[in-house]
mmCIF file of C-alpha atoms and ligand atoms in Angstrom:
data_model
loop_
_atom_site.group_PDB
_atom_site.id
_atom_site.type_symbol
_atom_site.label_atom_id
_atom_site.label_comp_id
_atom_site.label_asym_id
_atom_site.label_seq_id
_atom_site.Cartn_x
_atom_site.Cartn_y
_atom_site.Cartn_z
ATOM 1 C CA MET Q 220 2.582 -12.959 -35.908
ATOM 2 C CA GLN Q 221 5.871 -11.578 -34.595
ATOM 3 C CA ASN Q 222 6.370 -11.198 -30.840
ATOM 4 C CA PRO Q 223 6.092 -7.556 -29.745
ATOM 5 C CA SER Q 224 9.559 -6.007 -29.315
ATOM 6 C CA PRO Q 225 10.778 -6.311 -25.706
ATOM 7 C CA VAL Q 226 10.442 -3.198 -23.556
ATOM 8 C CA GLU Q 227 13.826 -1.554 -22.971
ATOM 9 C CA SER Q 228 14.739 -1.415 -19.257
ATOM 10 C CA VAL Q 229 17.372 0.459 -17.313
ATOM 11 C CA HIS Q 230 18.727 -0.359 -13.856
ATOM 12 C CA ILE Q 231 18.996 2.599 -11.505
ATOM 13 C CA PRO Q 232 20.860 2.552 -8.171
ATOM 14 C CA PHE Q 233 18.297 2.760 -5.375
ATOM 15 C CA PRO Q 234 19.661 6.004 -3.791
ATOM 16 C CA ARG Q 235 19.604 7.725 -7.203
ATOM 17 C CA MET Q 236 16.016 6.636 -7.832
ATOM 18 C CA ARG Q 237 14.954 7.874 -4.429
ATOM 19 C CA SER Q 238 16.596 11.281 -4.897
ATOM 20 C CA VAL Q 239 14.979 11.772 -8.334
ATOM 21 C CA LEU Q 240 11.557 11.025 -6.842
ATOM 22 C CA GLU Q 241 12.288 13.385 -3.963
ATOM 23 C CA ARG Q 242 12.920 16.209 -6.444
ATOM 24 C CA ILE Q 243 9.645 15.449 -8.233
ATOM 25 C CA PHE Q 244 7.677 15.620 -4.991
ATOM 26 C CA GLU Q 245 9.324 18.869 -3.938
ATOM 27 C CA ARG Q 246 8.823 20.446 -7.371
ATOM 28 C CA ASN Q 247 5.138 19.629 -7.062
ATOM 29 C CA GLY Q 248 4.488 21.236 -3.727
ATOM 30 C CA THR Q 249 5.497 18.937 -0.890
ATOM 31 C CA SER Q 250 7.753 19.959 1.968
ATOM 32 C CA PRO Q 251 11.256 18.420 1.920
ATOM 33 C CA GLY Q 252 10.329 16.097 4.797
ATOM 34 C CA VAL Q 253 7.212 14.779 3.062
ATOM 35 C CA ALA Q 254 9.148 14.424 -0.210
ATOM 36 C CA ALA Q 255 11.807 12.291 1.501
ATOM 37 C CA ILE Q 256 9.231 9.959 3.087
ATOM 38 C CA LEU Q 257 7.117 9.465 -0.065
ATOM 39 C CA ALA Q 258 10.164 9.074 -2.321
ATOM 40 C CA ASP Q 259 11.604 6.387 -0.076
ATOM 41 C CA ASN Q 260 8.251 4.583 0.049
ATOM 42 C CA CYS Q 261 7.667 4.638 -3.708
ATOM 43 C CA ALA Q 262 11.258 3.770 -4.687
ATOM 44 C CA SER Q 263 11.180 0.906 -2.153
ATOM 45 C CA ALA Q 264 8.060 -0.526 -3.814
ATOM 46 C CA GLN Q 265 9.756 -0.407 -7.226
ATOM 47 C CA ARG Q 266 12.903 -1.965 -5.717
ATOM 48 C CA ASP Q 267 10.837 -4.839 -4.300
ATOM 49 C CA GLY Q 268 8.942 -5.462 -7.537
ATOM 50 C CA ALA Q 269 5.702 -4.215 -5.927
ATOM 51 C CA MET Q 270 4.782 -2.592 -9.230
ATOM 52 C CA SER Q 271 1.207 -1.544 -8.460
ATOM 53 C CA HIS Q 272 2.625 0.994 -5.978
ATOM 54 C CA GLY Q 273 6.023 1.737 -7.493
ATOM 55 C CA LEU Q 274 6.987 4.399 -10.056
ATOM 56 C CA PHE Q 275 3.684 3.815 -11.843
ATOM 57 C CA ARG Q 276 2.104 5.928 -9.049
ATOM 58 C CA ILE Q 277 4.168 9.094 -9.530
ATOM 59 C CA PRO Q 278 1.926 10.747 -12.150
ATOM 60 C CA GLY Q 279 -1.047 10.108 -9.819
ATOM 61 C CA TYR Q 280 0.745 11.748 -6.894
ATOM 62 C CA VAL Q 281 1.649 14.728 -9.078
ATOM 63 C CA SER Q 282 -1.807 15.238 -10.563
ATOM 64 C CA THR Q 283 -3.301 14.997 -7.052
ATOM 65 C CA LEU Q 284 -0.878 17.575 -5.658
ATOM 66 C CA LYS Q 285 -1.616 19.876 -8.616
ATOM 67 C CA SER Q 286 -5.355 19.503 -8.052
ATOM 68 C CA GLY Q 287 -5.087 20.930 -4.523
ATOM 69 C CA TRP Q 288 -6.882 17.859 -3.098
ATOM 70 C CA VAL Q 289 -4.027 16.952 -0.733
ATOM 71 C CA ASP Q 290 -1.760 19.240 1.288
ATOM 72 C CA GLY Q 291 1.833 18.216 0.575
ATOM 73 C CA LYS Q 292 3.066 20.500 3.338
ATOM 74 C CA ALA Q 293 0.573 19.454 6.016
ATOM 75 C CA VAL Q 294 1.918 19.324 9.558
ATOM 76 C CA PRO Q 295 0.384 16.363 11.427
ATOM 77 C CA VAL Q 296 -0.985 16.897 14.920
ATOM 78 C CA VAL Q 297 -0.125 14.075 17.335
ATOM 79 C CA GLU Q 298 -2.469 13.511 20.282
ATOM 80 C CA ASP Q 299 -1.496 11.314 23.240
ATOM 81 C CA LYS Q 300 -4.941 9.908 24.057
ATOM 82 C CA ALA Q 301 -4.208 7.149 26.573
ATOM 83 C CA PRO Q 302 -1.345 4.882 27.689
ATOM 84 C CA GLY Q 303 -1.886 2.630 24.671
ATOM 85 C CA PHE Q 304 -3.472 4.995 22.190
ATOM 86 C CA ILE Q 305 -2.063 7.717 19.946
ATOM 87 C CA ALA Q 306 -4.286 9.636 17.533
ATOM 88 C CA VAL Q 307 -2.871 11.654 14.639
ATOM 89 C CA ASP Q 308 -4.696 14.298 12.640
ATOM 90 C CA ALA Q 309 -2.879 14.211 9.300
ATOM 91 C CA ALA Q 310 -4.430 17.598 8.465
ATOM 92 C CA ASN Q 311 -5.295 16.564 4.890
ATOM 93 C CA GLY Q 312 -1.738 15.405 4.267
ATOM 94 C CA PHE Q 313 -0.285 11.985 3.488
ATOM 95 C CA ALA Q 314 -0.591 9.150 6.015
ATOM 96 C CA GLN Q 315 3.085 8.170 6.057
ATOM 97 C CA PRO Q 316 4.409 11.523 7.376
ATOM 98 C CA ALA Q 317 1.659 11.368 10.019
ATOM 99 C CA PHE Q 318 2.869 7.904 10.984
ATOM 100 C CA PHE Q 319 6.489 9.080 11.174
ATOM 101 C CA ALA Q 320 5.529 12.115 13.275
ATOM 102 C CA ALA Q 321 4.086 9.809 15.957
ATOM 103 C CA ARG Q 322 6.390 6.820 15.490
ATOM 104 C CA ASP Q 323 8.780 7.346 18.424
ATOM 105 C CA ALA Q 324 5.981 8.047 20.891
ATOM 106 C CA PHE Q 325 4.069 5.028 19.535
ATOM 107 C CA LEU Q 326 7.052 2.705 19.975
ATOM 108 C CA ALA Q 327 7.555 3.953 23.532
ATOM 109 C CA LYS Q 328 3.924 3.064 24.302
ATOM 110 C CA VAL Q 329 4.252 -0.399 22.734
ATOM 111 C CA ARG Q 330 7.365 -1.085 24.810
ATOM 112 C CA ALA Q 331 5.758 0.221 28.011
ATOM 113 C CA ASN Q 332 2.354 -1.464 27.668
ATOM 114 C CA GLY Q 333 3.041 -4.455 25.470
ATOM 115 C CA ILE Q 334 0.525 -3.131 22.955
ATOM 116 C CA ALA Q 335 -0.499 0.207 21.473
ATOM 117 C CA LEU Q 336 -2.526 1.538 18.583
ATOM 118 C CA MET Q 337 -2.117 4.549 16.351
ATOM 119 C CA ALA Q 338 -5.219 5.986 14.733
ATOM 120 C CA ILE Q 339 -4.525 8.313 11.795
ATOM 121 C CA ARG Q 340 -7.379 10.376 10.356
ATOM 122 C CA ARG Q 341 -7.810 13.040 7.659
ATOM 123 C CA SER Q 342 -5.052 11.259 5.721
ATOM 124 C CA HIS Q 343 -4.259 10.186 2.152
ATOM 125 C CA HIS Q 344 -2.663 6.750 1.568
ATOM 126 C CA PHE Q 345 -1.681 5.997 -2.016
ATOM 127 C CA ALA Q 346 0.935 3.318 -1.393
ATOM 128 C CA ALA Q 347 1.635 -0.258 -0.396
ATOM 129 C CA LEU Q 348 1.135 -1.015 3.303
ATOM 130 C CA TRP Q 349 4.075 -3.340 3.948
ATOM 131 C CA PRO Q 350 6.552 -0.402 4.298
ATOM 132 C CA ASP Q 351 4.515 0.693 7.330
ATOM 133 C CA VAL Q 352 4.801 -2.620 9.215
ATOM 134 C CA GLU Q 353 7.913 -4.442 8.019
ATOM 135 C CA PRO Q 354 10.244 -2.045 9.934
ATOM 136 C CA LEU Q 355 8.214 -2.669 13.117
ATOM 137 C CA ALA Q 356 8.837 -6.421 12.796
ATOM 138 C CA ARG Q 357 12.537 -5.647 12.386
ATOM 139 C CA GLU Q 358 12.271 -4.020 15.825
ATOM 140 C CA GLY Q 359 10.937 -7.309 17.194
ATOM 141 C CA LEU Q 360 7.256 -6.278 17.185
ATOM 142 C CA VAL Q 361 4.161 -7.936 15.762
ATOM 143 C CA ALA Q 362 2.247 -5.350 13.712
ATOM 144 C CA LEU Q 363 -1.026 -5.051 11.880
ATOM 145 C CA THR Q 364 -2.273 -2.157 9.784
ATOM 146 C CA VAL Q 365 -5.369 -1.413 7.713
ATOM 147 C CA VAL Q 366 -6.303 1.479 5.438
ATOM 148 C CA ASN Q 367 -9.472 2.130 3.479
ATOM 149 C CA SER Q 368 -9.429 3.713 0.026
ATOM 150 C CA MET Q 369 -12.091 4.878 -2.466
ATOM 151 C CA ALA Q 370 -15.479 3.357 -3.327
ATOM 152 C CA CYS Q 371 -14.715 0.939 -6.157
ATOM 153 C CA VAL Q 372 -15.664 -2.469 -4.701
ATOM 154 C CA VAL Q 373 -19.197 -3.910 -4.562
ATOM 155 C CA PRO Q 374 -20.001 -5.657 -1.252
ATOM 156 C CA SER Q 375 -20.823 -9.331 -1.710
ATOM 157 C CA GLY Q 376 -24.291 -9.827 -3.179
ATOM 158 C CA GLY Q 377 -24.646 -6.073 -3.739
ATOM 159 C CA HIS Q 378 -24.884 -3.865 -6.812
ATOM 160 C CA THR Q 379 -23.134 -0.586 -5.918
ATOM 161 C CA ALA Q 380 -19.448 0.205 -5.369
ATOM 162 C CA LEU Q 381 -19.138 1.062 -1.686
ATOM 163 C CA PHE Q 382 -15.939 -0.367 -0.171
ATOM 164 C CA GLY Q 383 -12.395 0.573 -1.042
ATOM 165 C CA THR Q 384 -9.805 -1.998 -2.068
ATOM 166 C CA ASN Q 385 -9.004 -1.866 1.673
ATOM 167 C CA PRO Q 386 -5.683 -3.644 2.267
ATOM 168 C CA ILE Q 387 -4.529 -5.460 5.394
ATOM 169 C CA ALA Q 388 -0.831 -5.871 6.195
ATOM 170 C CA PHE Q 389 0.684 -7.998 8.950
ATOM 171 C CA ALA Q 390 4.311 -8.383 9.986
ATOM 172 C CA ALA Q 391 6.030 -10.569 12.566
ATOM 173 C CA PRO Q 392 9.692 -11.177 13.440
ATOM 174 C CA ARG Q 393 11.398 -14.482 12.671
ATOM 175 C CA GLU Q 394 14.401 -15.828 14.487
ATOM 176 C CA ASN Q 395 16.488 -16.484 11.368
ATOM 177 C CA GLY Q 396 14.865 -15.215 8.189
ATOM 178 C CA GLU Q 397 13.356 -11.973 6.982
ATOM 179 C CA PRO Q 398 10.203 -11.008 8.924
ATOM 180 C CA VAL Q 399 6.976 -12.704 7.892
ATOM 181 C CA VAL Q 400 4.954 -10.030 6.068
ATOM 182 C CA PHE Q 401 1.748 -10.250 4.123
ATOM 183 C CA ASP Q 402 0.045 -7.301 2.525
ATOM 184 C CA LEU Q 403 -3.131 -7.841 0.547
ATOM 185 C CA ALA Q 404 -6.039 -5.927 -0.879
ATOM 186 C CA THR Q 405 -9.428 -7.283 0.219
ATOM 187 C CA SER Q 406 -10.641 -6.846 -3.373
ATOM 188 C CA ALA Q 407 -10.016 -9.574 -5.962
ATOM 189 C CA ILE Q 408 -7.271 -7.361 -7.410
ATOM 190 C CA ALA Q 409 -5.748 -4.030 -6.361
ATOM 191 C CA HIS Q 410 -6.965 -0.974 -8.244
ATOM 192 C CA GLY Q 411 -3.355 -0.325 -9.273
ATOM 193 C CA ASP Q 412 -3.082 -3.740 -10.899
ATOM 194 C CA ILE Q 413 -6.340 -3.334 -12.801
ATOM 195 C CA GLN Q 414 -5.004 -0.021 -14.167
ATOM 196 C CA ILE Q 415 -1.780 -1.750 -15.195
ATOM 197 C CA ALA Q 416 -3.764 -4.528 -16.924
ATOM 198 C CA ALA Q 417 -5.888 -1.938 -18.732
ATOM 199 C CA ARG Q 418 -2.818 -0.092 -19.922
ATOM 200 C CA ALA Q 419 -1.182 -3.315 -21.147
ATOM 201 C CA GLY Q 420 -4.412 -4.443 -22.860
ATOM 202 C CA HIS Q 421 -4.585 -7.689 -20.835
ATOM 203 C CA ASP Q 422 -7.822 -9.337 -19.746
ATOM 204 C CA VAL Q 423 -8.220 -10.332 -16.080
ATOM 205 C CA PRO Q 424 -9.763 -13.560 -14.756
ATOM 206 C CA GLN Q 425 -13.513 -13.914 -14.389
ATOM 207 C CA GLY Q 426 -14.656 -12.884 -10.896
ATOM 208 C CA TYR Q 427 -12.420 -9.813 -10.559
ATOM 209 C CA GLY Q 428 -15.013 -7.234 -11.550
ATOM 210 C CA VAL Q 429 -18.265 -6.184 -13.129
ATOM 211 C CA ASP Q 430 -19.144 -3.680 -15.860
ATOM 212 C CA ARG Q 431 -21.439 -0.647 -15.575
ATOM 213 C CA HIS Q 432 -24.487 -2.960 -15.851
ATOM 214 C CA GLY Q 433 -23.306 -5.201 -13.014
ATOM 215 C CA GLU Q 434 -22.405 -8.028 -15.421
ATOM 216 C CA HIS Q 435 -19.196 -9.990 -14.852
ATOM 217 C CA THR Q 436 -16.440 -8.917 -17.230
ATOM 218 C CA THR Q 437 -12.809 -9.777 -17.878
ATOM 219 C CA LYS Q 438 -12.107 -6.386 -19.536
ATOM 220 C CA PRO Q 439 -10.203 -4.037 -17.186
ATOM 221 C CA ARG Q 440 -11.494 -0.927 -18.969
ATOM 222 C CA GLU Q 441 -15.105 -2.007 -18.414
ATOM 223 C CA ILE Q 442 -14.329 -2.445 -14.714
ATOM 224 C CA LEU Q 443 -12.623 0.955 -14.472
ATOM 225 C CA GLU Q 444 -15.078 2.909 -16.609
ATOM 226 C CA GLY Q 445 -18.364 2.728 -14.722
ATOM 227 C CA GLY Q 446 -17.943 -0.826 -13.447
ATOM 228 C CA ALA Q 447 -16.503 -2.026 -10.139
ATOM 229 C CA LEU Q 448 -14.208 -4.566 -8.532
ATOM 230 C CA LEU Q 449 -15.433 -7.537 -6.475
ATOM 231 C CA PRO Q 450 -14.202 -8.591 -3.013
ATOM 232 C CA PHE Q 451 -11.671 -11.436 -3.034
ATOM 233 C CA GLY Q 452 -12.741 -15.003 -2.431
ATOM 234 C CA GLY Q 453 -14.294 -16.018 -5.717
ATOM 235 C CA GLU Q 454 -17.862 -17.056 -6.426
ATOM 236 C CA HIS Q 455 -18.293 -19.153 -3.267
ATOM 237 C CA GLY Q 456 -16.040 -17.180 -0.889
ATOM 238 C CA MET Q 457 -16.660 -13.549 -1.742
ATOM 239 C CA HIS Q 458 -18.565 -12.994 1.505
ATOM 240 C CA LYS Q 459 -15.241 -13.517 3.330
ATOM 241 C CA GLY Q 460 -13.408 -10.797 1.372
ATOM 242 C CA SER Q 461 -16.434 -8.572 1.829
ATOM 243 C CA ALA Q 462 -16.495 -9.115 5.606
ATOM 244 C CA LEU Q 463 -12.803 -8.272 5.881
ATOM 245 C CA SER Q 464 -13.329 -5.160 3.781
ATOM 246 C CA MET Q 465 -16.140 -4.109 6.135
ATOM 247 C CA MET Q 466 -13.779 -4.632 9.065
ATOM 248 C CA VAL Q 467 -11.178 -2.397 7.390
ATOM 249 C CA GLU Q 468 -13.768 0.367 6.886
ATOM 250 C CA LEU Q 469 -14.687 0.171 10.573
ATOM 251 C CA LEU Q 470 -11.112 0.111 11.889
ATOM 252 C CA ALA Q 471 -9.486 2.537 9.440
ATOM 253 C CA ALA Q 472 -12.351 5.033 9.226
ATOM 254 C CA ALA Q 473 -14.977 4.689 12.000
ATOM 255 C CA LEU Q 474 -12.431 4.031 14.737
ATOM 256 C CA THR Q 475 -9.933 6.677 13.641
ATOM 257 C CA GLY Q 476 -12.400 9.455 12.762
ATOM 258 C CA GLY Q 477 -11.534 9.264 9.035
ATOM 259 C CA ASN Q 478 -13.891 9.025 6.049
ATOM 260 C CA PHE Q 479 -15.466 5.797 4.845
ATOM 261 C CA SER Q 480 -14.395 5.020 1.277
ATOM 262 C CA PHE Q 481 -17.794 6.177 -0.021
ATOM 263 C CA GLU Q 482 -17.909 9.391 1.998
ATOM 264 C CA PHE Q 483 -15.415 11.819 0.493
ATOM 265 C CA ASP Q 484 -16.162 13.828 -2.629
ATOM 266 C CA TRP Q 485 -13.188 14.703 -4.806
ATOM 267 C CA SER Q 486 -15.227 15.815 -7.808
ATOM 268 C CA GLY Q 487 -14.242 19.445 -7.182
ATOM 269 C CA HIS Q 488 -10.572 18.512 -7.675
ATOM 270 C CA PRO Q 489 -10.146 17.088 -11.188
ATOM 271 C CA GLY Q 490 -6.993 14.950 -11.306
ATOM 272 C CA ALA Q 491 -7.257 13.910 -7.639
ATOM 273 C CA GLN Q 492 -6.457 10.219 -7.118
ATOM 274 C CA THR Q 493 -5.458 9.800 -3.467
ATOM 275 C CA PRO Q 494 -8.186 8.455 -1.144
ATOM 276 C CA TYR Q 495 -8.918 10.770 1.820
ATOM 277 C CA THR Q 496 -9.613 8.288 4.608
ATOM 278 C CA GLY Q 497 -7.810 6.908 7.682
ATOM 279 C CA GLN Q 498 -5.334 4.269 8.835
ATOM 280 C CA LEU Q 499 -5.044 2.138 11.967
ATOM 281 C CA ILE Q 500 -1.796 0.567 13.136
ATOM 282 C CA ILE Q 501 -1.603 -1.889 16.047
ATOM 283 C CA ALA Q 502 1.726 -3.134 17.394
ATOM 284 C CA ILE Q 503 2.394 -5.765 20.063
ATOM 285 C CA ASP Q 504 5.642 -6.424 21.892
ATOM 286 C CA PRO Q 505 5.786 -10.247 22.022
ATOM 287 C CA ARG Q 506 8.338 -10.183 24.840
ATOM 288 C CA LEU Q 507 5.464 -9.421 27.199
ATOM 289 C CA THR Q 508 3.330 -12.290 25.960
ATOM 290 C CA SER Q 509 5.543 -15.177 24.893
ATOM 291 C CA GLY Q 510 8.880 -13.984 26.222
ATOM 292 C CA GLN Q 511 11.827 -14.090 23.815
ATOM 293 C CA GLY Q 512 10.315 -17.183 22.189
ATOM 294 C CA PHE Q 513 7.968 -15.582 19.679
ATOM 295 C CA ALA Q 514 10.451 -15.221 16.808
ATOM 296 C CA GLN Q 515 11.533 -18.798 17.320
ATOM 297 C CA ARG Q 516 7.883 -20.002 17.336
ATOM 298 C CA CYS Q 517 7.374 -18.070 14.123
ATOM 299 C CA GLU Q 518 10.376 -19.901 12.630
ATOM 300 C CA THR Q 519 8.866 -23.242 13.694
ATOM 301 C CA LEU Q 520 5.585 -22.406 11.955
ATOM 302 C CA VAL Q 521 7.291 -21.240 8.765
ATOM 303 C CA ALA Q 522 9.345 -24.448 8.640
ATOM 304 C CA ALA Q 523 6.214 -26.550 9.216
ATOM 305 C CA MET Q 524 4.412 -24.754 6.394
ATOM 306 C CA ALA Q 525 7.321 -25.464 4.053
ATOM 307 C CA GLY Q 526 7.258 -29.070 5.243
ATOM 308 C CA ALA Q 527 3.553 -29.203 4.440
ATOM 309 C CA GLY Q 528 4.348 -28.187 0.874
ATOM 310 C CA GLN Q 529 3.920 -24.396 0.786
ATOM 311 C CA LYS Q 530 6.370 -23.301 -1.867
ATOM 312 C CA ARG Q 531 7.004 -19.803 -0.577
ATOM 313 C CA GLN Q 532 6.165 -17.395 2.189
ATOM 314 C CA PRO Q 533 4.289 -14.142 1.559
ATOM 315 C CA GLY Q 534 6.932 -11.431 1.267
ATOM 316 C CA SER Q 535 9.657 -13.764 -0.061
ATOM 317 C CA ARG Q 536 9.153 -12.648 -3.690
ATOM 318 C CA ARG Q 537 9.693 -9.045 -2.586
ATOM 319 C CA HIS Q 538 12.786 -9.860 -0.599
ATOM 320 C CA GLU Q 539 14.301 -11.680 -3.562
ATOM 321 C CA ALA Q 540 13.498 -8.743 -5.861
ATOM 322 C CA ARG Q 541 15.008 -6.381 -3.276
ATOM 323 C CA ALA Q 542 18.267 -8.330 -3.198
ATOM 324 C CA ARG Q 543 18.496 -8.278 -7.022
ATOM 325 C CA SER Q 544 17.714 -4.543 -7.158
ATOM 326 C CA LEU Q 545 20.311 -3.687 -4.554
ATOM 327 C CA GLU Q 546 22.913 -5.705 -6.422
ATOM 328 C CA HIS Q 547 22.135 -4.713 -10.024
ATOM 329 C CA GLY Q 548 20.061 -1.521 -9.722
ATOM 330 C CA VAL Q 549 16.281 -1.115 -9.630
ATOM 331 C CA PRO Q 550 14.722 -2.084 -12.965
ATOM 332 C CA VAL Q 551 12.470 0.446 -14.662
ATOM 333 C CA GLU Q 552 11.250 0.892 -18.229
ATOM 334 C CA ALA Q 553 13.683 3.232 -19.983
ATOM 335 C CA GLU Q 554 10.921 5.448 -21.340
ATOM 336 C CA ARG Q 555 9.305 5.804 -17.922
ATOM 337 C CA TRP Q 556 12.643 6.719 -16.366
ATOM 338 C CA ARG Q 557 13.178 9.416 -19.031
ATOM 339 C CA GLU Q 558 9.731 10.820 -18.210
ATOM 340 C CA LEU Q 559 10.578 10.885 -14.503
ATOM 341 C CA LEU Q 560 13.893 12.643 -15.106
ATOM 342 C CA ALA Q 561 12.025 15.284 -17.093
ATOM 343 C CA MET Q 562 9.510 15.680 -14.256
ATOM 344 C CA ALA Q 563 12.455 16.179 -11.898
ATOM 345 C CA GLY Q 564 13.894 18.839 -14.211
ATOM 346 C CA LEU Q 565 17.003 16.711 -14.881
HETATM 347 P P1 NDP N 24 -0.921 -9.692 -3.994
HETATM 348 O O1 NDP N 24 -2.154 -10.449 -4.296
HETATM 349 O O2 NDP N 24 0.081 -9.535 -5.076
HETATM 350 O O3 NDP N 24 -0.152 -10.341 -2.766
HETATM 351 C C1 NDP N 24 -0.777 -10.432 -1.519
HETATM 352 C C2 NDP N 24 0.142 -11.107 -0.517
HETATM 353 O O4 NDP N 24 0.230 -12.491 -0.814
HETATM 354 C C3 NDP N 24 1.578 -10.568 -0.546
HETATM 355 O O5 NDP N 24 2.065 -10.517 0.756
HETATM 356 C C4 NDP N 24 2.304 -11.602 -1.400
HETATM 357 O O6 NDP N 24 3.690 -11.696 -1.120
HETATM 358 C C5 NDP N 24 1.584 -12.869 -1.017
HETATM 359 N N1 NDP N 24 1.614 -13.874 -2.060
HETATM 360 C C6 NDP N 24 1.326 -13.708 -3.367
HETATM 361 N N2 NDP N 24 1.433 -14.889 -4.024
HETATM 362 C C7 NDP N 24 1.794 -15.808 -3.098
HETATM 363 C C8 NDP N 24 2.077 -17.202 -3.138
HETATM 364 N N3 NDP N 24 1.999 -17.891 -4.269
HETATM 365 N N4 NDP N 24 2.437 -17.821 -1.992
HETATM 366 C C9 NDP N 24 2.527 -17.139 -0.823
HETATM 367 N N5 NDP N 24 2.275 -15.812 -0.722
HETATM 368 C C10 NDP N 24 1.913 -15.163 -1.845
HETATM 369 O O7 NDP N 24 -1.273 -8.231 -3.408
HETATM 370 P P2 NDP N 24 -2.532 -7.321 -3.717
HETATM 371 O O8 NDP N 24 -2.643 -7.228 -5.191
HETATM 372 O O9 NDP N 24 -3.690 -7.787 -2.954
HETATM 373 O O10 NDP N 24 -2.035 -5.920 -3.117
HETATM 374 C C11 NDP N 24 -0.979 -5.223 -3.766
HETATM 375 C C12 NDP N 24 -0.579 -4.006 -3.002
HETATM 376 O O11 NDP N 24 -1.557 -2.995 -3.141
HETATM 377 C C13 NDP N 24 -0.384 -4.174 -1.498
HETATM 378 O O12 NDP N 24 0.918 -3.705 -1.183
HETATM 379 C C14 NDP N 24 -1.425 -3.265 -0.863
HETATM 380 O O13 NDP N 24 -1.035 -2.632 0.337
HETATM 381 C C15 NDP N 24 -1.607 -2.239 -1.959
HETATM 382 N N6 NDP N 24 -2.902 -1.556 -1.836
HETATM 383 C C16 NDP N 24 -2.920 -0.292 -1.320
HETATM 384 C C17 NDP N 24 -4.135 0.365 -1.158
HETATM 385 C C18 NDP N 24 -4.193 1.704 -0.516
HETATM 386 O O14 NDP N 24 -5.299 2.219 -0.335
HETATM 387 N N7 NDP N 24 -3.098 2.327 -0.156
HETATM 388 C C19 NDP N 24 -5.392 -0.252 -1.564
HETATM 389 C C20 NDP N 24 -5.241 -1.607 -2.070
HETATM 390 C C21 NDP N 24 -4.027 -2.216 -2.213
HETATM 391 P P3 NDP N 24 4.783 -11.019 -2.117
HETATM 392 O O15 NDP N 24 4.638 -9.536 -1.921
HETATM 393 O O16 NDP N 24 6.090 -11.569 -1.701
HETATM 394 O O17 NDP N 24 4.393 -11.441 -3.518
HETATM 395 O O1 PYC N 25 -4.224 -0.260 -5.652
HETATM 396 O O2 PYC N 25 -6.247 -0.427 -4.843
HETATM 397 C C1 PYC N 25 -5.191 0.190 -4.987
HETATM 398 C C2 PYC N 25 -5.022 1.505 -4.331
HETATM 399 C C3 PYC N 25 -5.991 2.328 -3.871
HETATM 400 C C4 PYC N 25 -5.358 3.428 -3.336
HETATM 401 C C5 PYC N 25 -4.023 3.251 -3.479
HETATM 402 N N1 PYC N 25 -3.839 2.051 -4.078
#
């Protein structure tokens, strides 16, 4: 059998990609400010090779905006709750503009108190989490964020999809290198990646999901169509992924005042894909705990891990992809880029 013909790619300068996405968002009902934030987020994911939340997501954003499920022009309401606590009502808009609306006040609290948290509710998060915390580490802060999504993950030992894919992202400054950043779904695979596997016709490993009868399956379509994902950790460690997912539900929804992943009902909005939940962000100023030494201690740990044989740090694949994209343009399938230009009216 012949190999399938290679997919034709084009390389687009990052600012051009971002401005095309911005036009698409605006043409589909977001305010200019929201369009700029979401376009930057999504183009950055594509630039970094974070494909499950790159350009692949644009049709989902558009169909959600068209469905009326999310308000692309929402104006977030920022509430100063306590010296270390900011709450934001995203007003049924996207989480990232809510985060940006409160960002300066949040940073002032972190600097003043050494620690602060931002609790965003009534928000839609349809993106990777690392763009929310990596910039905080570049400001010298240690940051943690969690967001819950939509019921598509069975708790360990259970039979019904209840949790979201519920990612956790952490970022910390290093003295010499790029910040340490990890960003991971608490499910065995992100929902975005299972969609990509289904589209490509690839099987996934055993232990990623179950079909509509609760039987283990390696077929992405059986997982997506009536089945469910499993928490990460594999056969003997799934209780750990499940416990972390529970923690995300409690922090991102119960603590913020947002919906649990199983609580919202989007059935009245055909085409809706963005989870309507909450997000929690915690940032710590390490100067108040370990003086100026934190970034250097981080460097020591990273070096020790490499010495112990770890081949790469979480985040390093993205940073390498970012450097290539900024030098040669951001790679994208030619056909997909043509579709996006048409959506932008170009
Ligand atoms: P991955 O399993 O691809 O990666 C998880 C983390 O592990 C990354 O930080 C990655 O770094 C790192 N990593 C991967 N392989 C190695 C390795 N061999 N050695 C060291 N580190 C490694 O991510 P997921 O599939 O779990 O999540 C994908 C994205 O989906 C995330 O950005 C997440 O935020 C997003 N998501 C968003 C949701 C939402 O509701 N908004 C819901 C669920 C997921 P690197 O990036 O450098 O590869
Ligand atoms: O990839 O699991 C996922 C996801 C859910 C919501 C946004 N991304």
